[in-house]
Every structure is written in structure tokens, then in C-alpha cells.
Coordinates of C-alpha atoms in Angstrom, one line a residue:
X1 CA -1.0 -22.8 1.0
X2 CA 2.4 -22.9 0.0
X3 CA 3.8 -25.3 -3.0
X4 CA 6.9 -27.2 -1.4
X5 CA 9.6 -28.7 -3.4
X6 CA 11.1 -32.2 -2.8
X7 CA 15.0 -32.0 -3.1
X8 CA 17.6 -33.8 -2.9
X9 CA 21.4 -33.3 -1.5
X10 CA 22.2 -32.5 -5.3
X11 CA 19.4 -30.4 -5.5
X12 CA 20.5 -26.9 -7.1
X13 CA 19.2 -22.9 -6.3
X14 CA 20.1 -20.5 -8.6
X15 CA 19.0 -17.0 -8.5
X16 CA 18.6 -14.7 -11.4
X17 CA 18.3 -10.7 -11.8
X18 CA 15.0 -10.9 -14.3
X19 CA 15.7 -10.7 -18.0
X20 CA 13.4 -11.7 -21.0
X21 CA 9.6 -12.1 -21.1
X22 CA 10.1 -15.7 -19.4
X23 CA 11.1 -14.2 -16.2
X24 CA 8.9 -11.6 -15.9
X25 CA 6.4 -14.6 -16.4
X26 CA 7.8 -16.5 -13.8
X27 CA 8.3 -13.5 -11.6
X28 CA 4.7 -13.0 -11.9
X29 CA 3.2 -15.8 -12.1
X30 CA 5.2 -16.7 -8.1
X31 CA 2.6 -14.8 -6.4
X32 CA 0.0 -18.0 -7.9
X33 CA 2.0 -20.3 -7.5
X34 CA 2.8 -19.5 -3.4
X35 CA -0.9 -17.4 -2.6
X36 CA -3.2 -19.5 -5.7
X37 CA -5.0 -22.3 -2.7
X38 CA -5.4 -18.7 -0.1
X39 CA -8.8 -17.9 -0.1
X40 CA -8.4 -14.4 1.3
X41 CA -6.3 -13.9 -1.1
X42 CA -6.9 -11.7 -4.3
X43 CA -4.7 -12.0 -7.3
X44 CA -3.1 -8.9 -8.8
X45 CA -3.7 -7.2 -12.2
X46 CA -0.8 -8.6 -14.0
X47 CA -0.7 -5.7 -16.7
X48 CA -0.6 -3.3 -13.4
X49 CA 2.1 -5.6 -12.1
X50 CA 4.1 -5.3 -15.7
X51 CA 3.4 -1.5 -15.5
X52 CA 4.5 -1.2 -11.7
X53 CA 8.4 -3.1 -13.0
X54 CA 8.6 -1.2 -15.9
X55 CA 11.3 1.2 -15.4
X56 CA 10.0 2.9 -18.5
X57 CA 6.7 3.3 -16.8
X58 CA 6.6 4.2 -13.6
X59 CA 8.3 7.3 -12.3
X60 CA 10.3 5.7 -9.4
X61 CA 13.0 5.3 -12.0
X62 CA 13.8 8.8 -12.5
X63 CA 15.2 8.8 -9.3
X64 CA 15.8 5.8 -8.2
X65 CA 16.8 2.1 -9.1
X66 CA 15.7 -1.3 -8.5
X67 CA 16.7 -5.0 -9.6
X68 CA 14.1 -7.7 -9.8
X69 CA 16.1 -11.1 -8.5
X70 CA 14.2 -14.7 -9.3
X71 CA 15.1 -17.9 -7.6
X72 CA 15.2 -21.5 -8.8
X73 CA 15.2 -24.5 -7.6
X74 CA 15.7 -27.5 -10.3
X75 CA 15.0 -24.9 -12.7
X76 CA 11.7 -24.3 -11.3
X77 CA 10.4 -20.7 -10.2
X78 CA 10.8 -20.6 -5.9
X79 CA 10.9 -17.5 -5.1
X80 CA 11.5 -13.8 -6.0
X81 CA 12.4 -10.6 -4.6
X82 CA 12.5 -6.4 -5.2
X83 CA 15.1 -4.7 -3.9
X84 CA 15.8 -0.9 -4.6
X85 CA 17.5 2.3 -3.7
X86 CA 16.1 6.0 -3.2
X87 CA 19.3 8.5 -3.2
X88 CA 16.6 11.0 -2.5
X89 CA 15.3 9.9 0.3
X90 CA 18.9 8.6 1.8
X91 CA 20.2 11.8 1.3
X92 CA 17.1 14.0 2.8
X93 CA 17.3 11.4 5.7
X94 CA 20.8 11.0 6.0
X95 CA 20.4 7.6 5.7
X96 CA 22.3 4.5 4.2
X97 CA 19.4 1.8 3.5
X98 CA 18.9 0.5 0.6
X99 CA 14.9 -1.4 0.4
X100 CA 13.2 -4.7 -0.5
X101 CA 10.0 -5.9 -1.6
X102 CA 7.3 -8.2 -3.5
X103 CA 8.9 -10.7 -1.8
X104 CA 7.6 -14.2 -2.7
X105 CA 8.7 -17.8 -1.6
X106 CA 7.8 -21.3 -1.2
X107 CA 8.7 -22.8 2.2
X108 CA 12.4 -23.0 1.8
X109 CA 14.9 -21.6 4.1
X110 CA 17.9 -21.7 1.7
X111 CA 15.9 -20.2 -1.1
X112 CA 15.1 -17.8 1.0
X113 CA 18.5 -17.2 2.0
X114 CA 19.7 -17.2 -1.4
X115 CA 17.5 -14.5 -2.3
X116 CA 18.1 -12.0 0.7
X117 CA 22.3 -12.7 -0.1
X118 CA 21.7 -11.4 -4.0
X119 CA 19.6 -8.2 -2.6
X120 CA 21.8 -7.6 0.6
X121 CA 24.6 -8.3 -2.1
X122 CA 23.0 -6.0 -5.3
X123 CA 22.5 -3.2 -2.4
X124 CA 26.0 -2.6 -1.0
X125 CA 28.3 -3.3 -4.1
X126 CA 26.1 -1.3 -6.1
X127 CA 25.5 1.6 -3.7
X128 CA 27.1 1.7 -1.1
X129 CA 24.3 0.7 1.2
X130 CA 24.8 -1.2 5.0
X131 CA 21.3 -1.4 5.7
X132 CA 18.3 -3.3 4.3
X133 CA 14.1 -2.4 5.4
X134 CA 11.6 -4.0 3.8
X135 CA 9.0 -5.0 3.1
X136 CA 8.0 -2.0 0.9
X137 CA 8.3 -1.9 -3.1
X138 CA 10.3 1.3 -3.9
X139 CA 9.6 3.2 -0.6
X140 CA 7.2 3.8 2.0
X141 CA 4.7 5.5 -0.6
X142 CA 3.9 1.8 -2.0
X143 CA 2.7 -1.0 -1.3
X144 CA 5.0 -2.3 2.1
X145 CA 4.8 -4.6 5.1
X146 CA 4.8 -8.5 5.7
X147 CA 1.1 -9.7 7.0
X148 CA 1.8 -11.0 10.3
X149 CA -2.0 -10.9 12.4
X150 CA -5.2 -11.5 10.5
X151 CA -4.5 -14.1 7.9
X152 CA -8.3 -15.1 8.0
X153 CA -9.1 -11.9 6.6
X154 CA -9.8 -10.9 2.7
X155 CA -6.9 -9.2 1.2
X156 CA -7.9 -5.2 0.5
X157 CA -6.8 -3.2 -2.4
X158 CA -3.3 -2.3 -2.6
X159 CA -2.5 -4.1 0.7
X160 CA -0.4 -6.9 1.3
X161 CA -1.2 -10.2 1.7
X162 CA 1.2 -13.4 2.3
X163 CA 1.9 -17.2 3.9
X164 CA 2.3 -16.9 7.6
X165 CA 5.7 -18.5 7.7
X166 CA 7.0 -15.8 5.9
X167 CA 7.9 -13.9 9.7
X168 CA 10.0 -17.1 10.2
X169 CA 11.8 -17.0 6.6
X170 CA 12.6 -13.2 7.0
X171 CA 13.6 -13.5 10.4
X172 CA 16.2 -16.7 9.5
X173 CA 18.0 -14.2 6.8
X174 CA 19.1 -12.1 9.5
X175 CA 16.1 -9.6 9.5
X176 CA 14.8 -8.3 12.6
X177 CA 11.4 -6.3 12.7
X178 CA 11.8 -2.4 13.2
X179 CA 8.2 -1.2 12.6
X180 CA 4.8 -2.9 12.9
X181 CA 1.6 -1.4 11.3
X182 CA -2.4 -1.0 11.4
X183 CA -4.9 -1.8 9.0
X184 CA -8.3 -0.7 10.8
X185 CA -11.7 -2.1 9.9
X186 CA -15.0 0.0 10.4
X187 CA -18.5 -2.2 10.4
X188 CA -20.7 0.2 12.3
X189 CA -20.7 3.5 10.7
X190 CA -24.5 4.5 11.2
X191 CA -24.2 4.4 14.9
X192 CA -20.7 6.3 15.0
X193 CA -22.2 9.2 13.0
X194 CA -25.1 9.2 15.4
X195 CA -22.7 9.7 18.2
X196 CA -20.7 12.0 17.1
X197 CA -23.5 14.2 15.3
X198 CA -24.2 16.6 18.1
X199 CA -20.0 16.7 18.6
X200 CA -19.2 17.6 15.2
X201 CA -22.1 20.2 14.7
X202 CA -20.6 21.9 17.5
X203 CA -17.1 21.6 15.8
X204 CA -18.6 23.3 12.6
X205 CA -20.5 26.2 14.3
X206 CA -17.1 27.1 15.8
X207 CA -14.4 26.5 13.3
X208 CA -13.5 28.7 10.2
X209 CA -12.1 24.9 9.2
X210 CA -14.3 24.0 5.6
X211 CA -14.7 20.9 3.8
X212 CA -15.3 20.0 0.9
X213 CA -15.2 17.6 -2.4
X214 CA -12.8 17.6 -4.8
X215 CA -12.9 19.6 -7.2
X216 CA -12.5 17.4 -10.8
X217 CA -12.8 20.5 -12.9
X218 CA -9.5 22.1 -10.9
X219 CA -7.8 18.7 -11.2
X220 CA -4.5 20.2 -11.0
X221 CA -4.8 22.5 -8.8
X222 CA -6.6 20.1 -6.2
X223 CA -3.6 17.9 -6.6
X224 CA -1.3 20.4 -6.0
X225 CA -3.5 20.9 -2.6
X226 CA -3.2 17.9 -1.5
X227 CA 0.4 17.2 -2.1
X228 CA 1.1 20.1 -0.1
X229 CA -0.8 18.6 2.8
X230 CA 0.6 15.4 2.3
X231 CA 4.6 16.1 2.6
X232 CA 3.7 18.1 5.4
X233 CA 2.1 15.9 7.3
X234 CA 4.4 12.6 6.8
X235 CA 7.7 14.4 6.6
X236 CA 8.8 13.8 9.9
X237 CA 7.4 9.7 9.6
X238 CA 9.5 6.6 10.0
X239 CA 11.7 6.6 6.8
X240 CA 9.5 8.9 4.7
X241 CA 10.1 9.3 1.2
X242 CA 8.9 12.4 0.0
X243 CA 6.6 12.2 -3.2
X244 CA 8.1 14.1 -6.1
X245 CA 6.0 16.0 -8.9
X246 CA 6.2 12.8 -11.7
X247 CA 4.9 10.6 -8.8
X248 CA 2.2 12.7 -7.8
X249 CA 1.1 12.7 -11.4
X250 CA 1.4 9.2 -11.7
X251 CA -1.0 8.4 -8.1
X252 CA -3.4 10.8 -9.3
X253 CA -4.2 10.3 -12.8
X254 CA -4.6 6.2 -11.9
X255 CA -6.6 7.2 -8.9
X256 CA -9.0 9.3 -10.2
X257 CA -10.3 6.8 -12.4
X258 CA -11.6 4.7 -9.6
X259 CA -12.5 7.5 -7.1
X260 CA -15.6 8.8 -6.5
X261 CA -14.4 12.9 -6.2
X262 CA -17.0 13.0 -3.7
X263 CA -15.6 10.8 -1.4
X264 CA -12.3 12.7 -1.7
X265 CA -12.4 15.1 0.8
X266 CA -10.4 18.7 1.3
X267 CA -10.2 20.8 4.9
X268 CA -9.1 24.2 4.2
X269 CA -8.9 27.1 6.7
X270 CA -9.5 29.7 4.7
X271 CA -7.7 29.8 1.4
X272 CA -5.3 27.1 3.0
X273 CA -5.3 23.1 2.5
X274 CA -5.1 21.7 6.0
X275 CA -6.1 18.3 5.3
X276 CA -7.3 15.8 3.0
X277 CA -8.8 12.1 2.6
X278 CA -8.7 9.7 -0.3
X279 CA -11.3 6.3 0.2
X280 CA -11.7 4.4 -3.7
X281 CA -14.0 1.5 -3.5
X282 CA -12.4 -2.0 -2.4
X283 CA -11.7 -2.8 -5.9
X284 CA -10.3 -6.4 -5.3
X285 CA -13.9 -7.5 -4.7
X286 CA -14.4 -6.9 -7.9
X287 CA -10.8 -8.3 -9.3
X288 CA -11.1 -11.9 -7.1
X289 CA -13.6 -12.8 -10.2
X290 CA -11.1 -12.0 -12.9
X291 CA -7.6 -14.6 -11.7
X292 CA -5.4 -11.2 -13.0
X293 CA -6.3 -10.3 -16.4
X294 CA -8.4 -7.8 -17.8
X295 CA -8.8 -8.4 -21.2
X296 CA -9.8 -9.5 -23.1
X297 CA -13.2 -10.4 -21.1
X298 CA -12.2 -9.5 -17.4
X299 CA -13.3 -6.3 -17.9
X300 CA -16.7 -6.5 -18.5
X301 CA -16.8 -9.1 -15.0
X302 CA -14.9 -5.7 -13.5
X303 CA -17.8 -3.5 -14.6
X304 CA -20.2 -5.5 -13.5
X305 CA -19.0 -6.6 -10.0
X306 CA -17.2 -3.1 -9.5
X307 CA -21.4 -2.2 -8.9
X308 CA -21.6 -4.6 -6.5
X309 CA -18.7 -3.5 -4.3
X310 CA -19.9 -3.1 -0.8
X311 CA -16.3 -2.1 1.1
X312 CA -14.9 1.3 1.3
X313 CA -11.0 1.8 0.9
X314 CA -9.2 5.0 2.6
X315 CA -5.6 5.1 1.4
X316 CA -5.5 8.5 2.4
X317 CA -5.9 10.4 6.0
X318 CA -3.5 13.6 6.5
X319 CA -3.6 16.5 8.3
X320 CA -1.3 20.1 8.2
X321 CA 0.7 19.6 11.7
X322 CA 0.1 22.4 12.9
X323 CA -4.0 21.6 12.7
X324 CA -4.0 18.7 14.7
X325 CA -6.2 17.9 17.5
X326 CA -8.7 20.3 16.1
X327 CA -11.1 17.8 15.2
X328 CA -9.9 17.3 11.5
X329 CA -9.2 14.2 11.3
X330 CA -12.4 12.7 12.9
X331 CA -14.5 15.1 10.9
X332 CA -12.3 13.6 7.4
X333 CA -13.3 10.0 8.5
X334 CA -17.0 10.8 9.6
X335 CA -17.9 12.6 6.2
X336 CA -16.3 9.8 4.7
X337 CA -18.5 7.2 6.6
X338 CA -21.6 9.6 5.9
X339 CA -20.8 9.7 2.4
X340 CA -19.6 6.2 2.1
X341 CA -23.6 4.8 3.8
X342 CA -25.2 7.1 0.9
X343 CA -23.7 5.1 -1.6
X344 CA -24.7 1.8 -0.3
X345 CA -20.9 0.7 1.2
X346 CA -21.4 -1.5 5.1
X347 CA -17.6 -2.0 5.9
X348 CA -14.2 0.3 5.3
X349 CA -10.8 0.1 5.7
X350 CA -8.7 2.4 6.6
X351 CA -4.9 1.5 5.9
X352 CA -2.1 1.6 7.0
X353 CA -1.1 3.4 10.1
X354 CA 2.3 2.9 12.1
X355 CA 1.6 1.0 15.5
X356 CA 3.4 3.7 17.4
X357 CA 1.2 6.7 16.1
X358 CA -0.7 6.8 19.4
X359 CA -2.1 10.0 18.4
X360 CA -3.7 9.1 14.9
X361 CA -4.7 5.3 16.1
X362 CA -6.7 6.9 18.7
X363 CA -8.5 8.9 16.4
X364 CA -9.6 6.5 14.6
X365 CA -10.3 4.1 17.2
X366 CA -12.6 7.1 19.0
X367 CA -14.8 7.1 15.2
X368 CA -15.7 3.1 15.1
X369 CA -12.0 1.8 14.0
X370 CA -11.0 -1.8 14.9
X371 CA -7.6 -2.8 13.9
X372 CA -7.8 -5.7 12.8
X373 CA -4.5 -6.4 10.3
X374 CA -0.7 -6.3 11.4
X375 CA 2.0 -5.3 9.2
X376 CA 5.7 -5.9 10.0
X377 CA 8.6 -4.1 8.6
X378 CA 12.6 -5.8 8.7
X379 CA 15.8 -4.7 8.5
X380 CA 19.1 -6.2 8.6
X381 CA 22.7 -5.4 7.5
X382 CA 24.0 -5.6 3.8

């Protein structure tokens, strides 16, 4: 449930690009105050939010640039608002967007307004820019999309959540929906593996296509696999930002303190990477005890409750192009299921794909997937 603010004619909204510890605080602390009375929804890590801003930090910054904009209203926090630019991926593209994201608001039209004006604003004078896609913080390799179907479900790990009146504040600014996406749910995955174990025995006896885990020990090397894999299989997606090396780094080396390697799964034929799958365990089941912060006792509540997650995560599902439709992909996801039923999980979910990837949402609905979740993407001129 939102927090709505009585105003009057006089009433004042100022927005702010973020300076200072206050409004970092109050850029924060805007998710609680908007999200805090949604019971599906799970509230951040605020030291990974800190890290995630920190142009220091995180590696987005050494090739692009972002401003962090909060709004007031009476001089109390309403709303807030990302809003970047990627030269790299403009000029691979040949594109002239600039993007916004970790948008937040209370129900307020002209907040709203007056937020979208400083990005739109921040966006063209800065850089040139006539475009403006969001949501997605930095590019499509993050966190991105506005929640428009399934509300009543709990938010997942590194997937967005939000107020369904957002759509109508977006919309109202000017920004019209380009993209929508999936987030898939699997609750069945005994009986899928059942049915397809005859299938995918007969795939194996035929194929010189081997899996396998990854490899911990060849940690760089197995990175190195599966960024090659993954550029090649999303470079030709809706406004795809390729990783570069300091990013890769970055993904990996928080990842793999949460993954299991042996649900991290490799397809190589022969000596080549064709494909790869990443599934970590639903770690906000685990974080929904803890209100954002880790220390100094969340983190014993994390270890303990991180045992008890139940829910499977797969962030990750690529295949080489030129290996599709060679089974790959089902085979990823049913090793991952197997797997995933050893080590006690019932439910996955496998996010995000684009609603208009016919090819890989029927894959996944032919292995148990239900999607369940719609994401919407905007965009509107500068």
C-alpha cells in the first residue's frame, strides 16, 4: 500500500539530484516507505543498495553514467528515480536512448511528473539523448521492468516488485510500453523429469553435446566460458548491452558466493561452450526476516533461514545460436530441476524472458514452465 500525502494549493515538489548521506537515506529508505504494508514484498539489502549507487563500486561507471534524482513534497521524501546512459551500448546499437530505473513513488501524478521532467531533462542536455526506456537500472543486464500481472505473488531475488498504479503514473509522463516480459514458475518438477526421461536419454545417446558443473577450481576460465556463450546468445536481443570484462568480474565473484557450482550447468560440444545455466537459491526467503540489514545480527537470521530456502532461482538460460533446437536448452532446465529436487527445493523460477521470444517461452513451457509474472518496459521522448 502506498503512503499518500495530503496537500494543499501551496503545496511545494522539489526534486533533487542525491547529495550527502541524508539523501541516500531518503533515496533508500522510499522503497519502505511506498512497498513497507506489501506483503509480497521483500525489502532489499541496503548495503547492496549503497554498493549497487556507488559509482566507486560498481563497474557500470567505467563506462557509463548515471544521476540519482529524489523528490519532495513539503520536504518530505515522495518519490525517486535512476536514470543513466551507456555510450557503449548506444554506439554498438546505433542508438540514442538514454535509460531509467529504481523508480519509486507515492500516488502522485505531479510528483511523478516532476521526476520523469529532471531524467528526460538530465538525459538530453547532458547527452544528447531523444529517447528514454525504462524500467531497467543501468541496462538490460540489471535489474529492469515495471510489475504489471501477478501482484499477489512473493517478490523473487533480484526481480522487481512495485504498486500497481505505477502502469498508470508511467503512462501519464508520456511513456508508452515497448516490451513486456516473463517470469515463469515451475511447481511440478518430479513429473516433468519423468516425462521427459526416455526423451532426453535418447538426446544423450545421440549427441556429442556434454554437460557438466562448474568447475570452481577453473573459476576463471569457466567464467570466461560462459561469457562467451552469453554475448552470443543475447547479442542480437531487444536493446542488449553487452557485458564488458569488469562487469563479468563483478556478477561472478558476488554470485558464486550464493551458488551451488553444481547447479551451474555448462553444454559444451566438444572443447566448445554452447550453453550455460545459472539457478542460486531464492535468497529473499531468507532476507524477508532481516527488514534490509545484515549486520550486525541479520546475518546469523540469513544463515539460518538461507537452510530453509525451498525456491530455486535461474537467472541464467543461454544457448550458442547456432545450437538451438538441439535440445539444449530443455536438457539445461531438466538437470537443473533434477538437481534442484536432490537438494530438497519444490518450486523455481525462471526469470525473465521477453514476451515475444516464442522460441525460448516455448521451451520452457514444454519442461513444466507457467508464467506467471509480467514485466513492462516504457519509453518516451526526452
Amino acid at each position: 500500500m502506498s503512503q499518500e500525502f495530503s496537500h494543499t494549493a501551496l503545496s511545494t515538489i522539489e526534486v533533487r539530484p542525491l547529495q550527502g548521506r541524508k539523501m541516500l537515506r531518503d533515496f533508500i529508505q522510499l522503497s519502505w516507505i511506498i512497498n513497507g504494508n506489501d506483503p509480497c514484498w521483500v525489502p532489499p539489502l541496503i548495503a547492496e543498495i549503497k554498493e549497487f549507487l556507488n559509482p566507486h563500486r560498481h563497474p557500470f561507471y567505467q563506462h557509463g553514467f548515471a544521476e540519482k534524482f529524489v523528490a519532495y513534497r513539503d520536504g518530505r521524501p515522495a518519490g525517486r528515480i535512476l536514470v543513466s546512459d551507456d555510450p557503449l551500448l548506444n554506439n554498438r546499437k546505433g542508438t540514442n536512448f538514454g535509460s531509467w530505473g529504481m523508480f519509486e513513488c507515492i500516488q502522485d501524478q505531479e510528483v511523478a511528473a516532476a521526476l520523469f521532467q529532471k531524467a528526460k531533462e538530465w538525459s538530453r542536455k547532458n547527452y544528447g539523448r531523444t529517447t528514454l526506456i525504462g524500467p531497467m537500472d543501468y541496462s538490460t543486464n540489471y535489474q529492469m521492468g515495471l510489475l504489471t500481472e501477478g501482484f499477489q505473488f512473493r517478490q523473487r531475488y533480484l526481480m522487481n516488485h512495485n504498486p500497481s498504479y505505477y502502469h498508470d503514473l508511467v503512462t501519464a509522463c508520456g511513456m508508452r510500453q515497448v516490451q513486456q516480459m516473463y517470469a515463469w514458475w515451475f511447481d511440478n518438477g518430479q513429473k516433468m523429469l519423468e516425462k521427459w526421461k526416455k526423451r532426453s536419454d535418447w538426446f544423450l545417446r545421440r549427441t556429442r553435446t556434454t554437460f557438466r558443473p562448474f568447475n570452481v577450481r577453473e573459476f576463471d576460465k569457466e567464467v570466461g566460458h560462459c561469457r562467451t556463450v552469453y554475448n552470443a546468445s543475447l547479442r542480437d536481443n531487444w536493446n542488449y548491452a553487452e557485458l564488458t570484462d569488469d562487469e563479468i568480474r563483478y556478477f561472478s565473484q558476488r554470485l558464486i558466493q550464493f551458488v551451488d557450482p553444481g547447479h551451474l550447468f555448462l553444454a559444451f560440444d566438444g572443447e566448445r561452450p554452447v550453453g550455460f545455466s545459472v539457478t542460486i537459491p531464492d535468497l529473499n526467503e531468507a532476507l524477508s526476516k532481516l527488514n534490509g540489514r545484515l549486520f550486525p545480527w541479520g546475518i546469523f537470521k540469513f544463515l539460518y533461514y538461507k537452510r530453509q530456502i525451498k525456491t530455486g532461482r535461474m537467472m541464467v538460460l543461454c544457448v550458442d545460436p547456432a545450437y538451438r533446437r538441439r535440445g539444449i536448452s530443455e536438457l539445461l532446465v531438466l538437470k537443473t530441476l533434477d538437481y534442484g529436487l536432490q537438494r530438497g527445493y519444490i518450486n523455481a523460477e525462471l526469470g525473465w524472458t521477453y514476451k515475444d521470444n516464442d522460441n525460448v517461452n516455448n521451451i520452457i513451457k514444454r519442461v513444466g514452465g507457467i508464467p506467471y509474472k509480467t514485466y513492462s518496459i516504457y519509453e518516451g521522448e526526452c
